[in-house]
Amino acid sequence: MDSIHMYGGNFLRGEVKIQGSKNAVLPIMAAALLIKGTCVIKNCPRIADVYLMQNLLQELGCLVTWSENTVTIDASNVIDSAMSGESVSSMRSSVMLLGAMLGRIGEVFMAYPGGCVIGKRPIDLHLSALKEMGVEIMEQEHFFTAKVGRLKAMDYTLPFPSVGATENIILAAVLAEGTTTIRGAAKEPEITALCEFLRAAGADIEGAGEQTVVIKGVKELRETRYTVPGDRIVAGTYLIGALAAGGSIFLEKAPSEHMKALLKPAAQMGGTITINKGGVGIDVIRRLEAIPYLKTEVYDGFPTDLQSPIMAAMAVAHGDSVLEETIFENRFRIVDELRKMGADIRTEKNKAYISGIERLKGAVVEAEELRGGAALVVAGLEAEGETVIKNRHFIERGYEDICRDLRNLGADINIR
Ligand code: EPU
């Protein structure tokens, strides 16, 4: 009951509307905690991770309601500072609630989000920065308590541009006393989206999306409305799907300006890209060419979240490709599954060496995490015969309905 069944070989044709961005909306939902009132978030994707964040907000006392893709969060009353181990460990982005709760009530008791299959993913950078802001952290084996009287501003240099740590510092700083400067901040578009939301609510932030972000603390935030931008990773997954399967598709609301690091290699592989105000189109009429070397990097480099999907396309390109992963230490788990489909891939440390074959063959494979699971769908679009992907729930963490979207583009794909 938790699998995807698909028959590969159909060209993809038509238009698909790209959902709102998961990694933008999760910190924005956390930011809603800073507002003593209601905020309305439009174009919110209806995905498992958003529902998990909703549950956490409700545990803390927020009222959350939905109407289609609009979510309304009323954080007038925050009644609890404890987050249960189970909710926190089921989603790493629950760590975003740390900065927001410290900003709102100055106290949190939560479980460590812990590692996950793509890597160890510690939160040391989040905690060191918050300590600089006067937060006292008391650590127990699986839990920690964070407490602060009044958050104080700081001038802080991040040793690595962590997306989550940058977001947590911003969330803590908007209501802190004085001006906080973050140097070496992450520049991902999802951080810009978080700052746009906070600014609409009255926060004073400059430099969002740049290396240095300056946040002047304000007394309070006001109720606001915000529309979440399109998800560059979902758009990228479908674009790579078209590369693998061939065809001609248009990704409505795909944020082309944030997808440059993918559009370049996609063109190199043989896709003809068109960009207009409404989104991004791709035409693929011949066999793909390999890319001699591609590595993942922080924004605006090639995103780690698209590393597995592009590997699935490289598996059927003409020639040899090398993919290097520089962000997470364990993001090649998909290789064994692609090999079951006939792919010729070997790994050595953080590099994958891919020799393209003519065509993959369908097989029963298992998703182990979100983006690896989506990559198996990309592989299944091209493969000969039936592909069964187990553990569909991992893919549902980030894709509203990958089967519906690809079926609308002509793929033979269903859930079972
Ligand atoms: N890191 C540390 N210590 C920290 C924080 C991070 O060592 O305190 C390390 C991590 O272990 C990792 C690297 O730094 O090796 C990058 O982590 P970062 O903090 O930048 O990433 P994140 O905030 O945990 C977000 C996205 C990920 C995306 C990465 C990189 C959200 C909810 N998650 O994670 O998205 O891969 O940035 O762009 O925004 C996904 O959507 O599937 C996903 C994993």
mmCIF file of C-alpha atoms in Angstrom, residues 133 139 243 298 326 395 416:
data_model
loop_
_atom_site.group_PDB
_atom_site.id
_atom_site.type_symbol
_atom_site.label_atom_id
_atom_site.label_comp_id
_atom_site.label_asym_id
_atom_site.label_seq_id
_atom_site.Cartn_x
_atom_site.Cartn_y
_atom_site.Cartn_z
ATOM 1 C CA MET A 133 22.858 35.669 21.995
ATOM 2 C CA GLU A 139 21.908 19.336 27.719
ATOM 3 C CA LEU A 243 15.688 14.878 -19.524
ATOM 4 C CA VAL A 298 25.894 25.728 -1.386
ATOM 5 C CA THR A 326 30.142 18.113 -0.884
ATOM 6 C CA ILE A 395 8.568 11.023 -1.354
ATOM 7 C CA ARG A 416 -0.788 1.149 -4.907
#
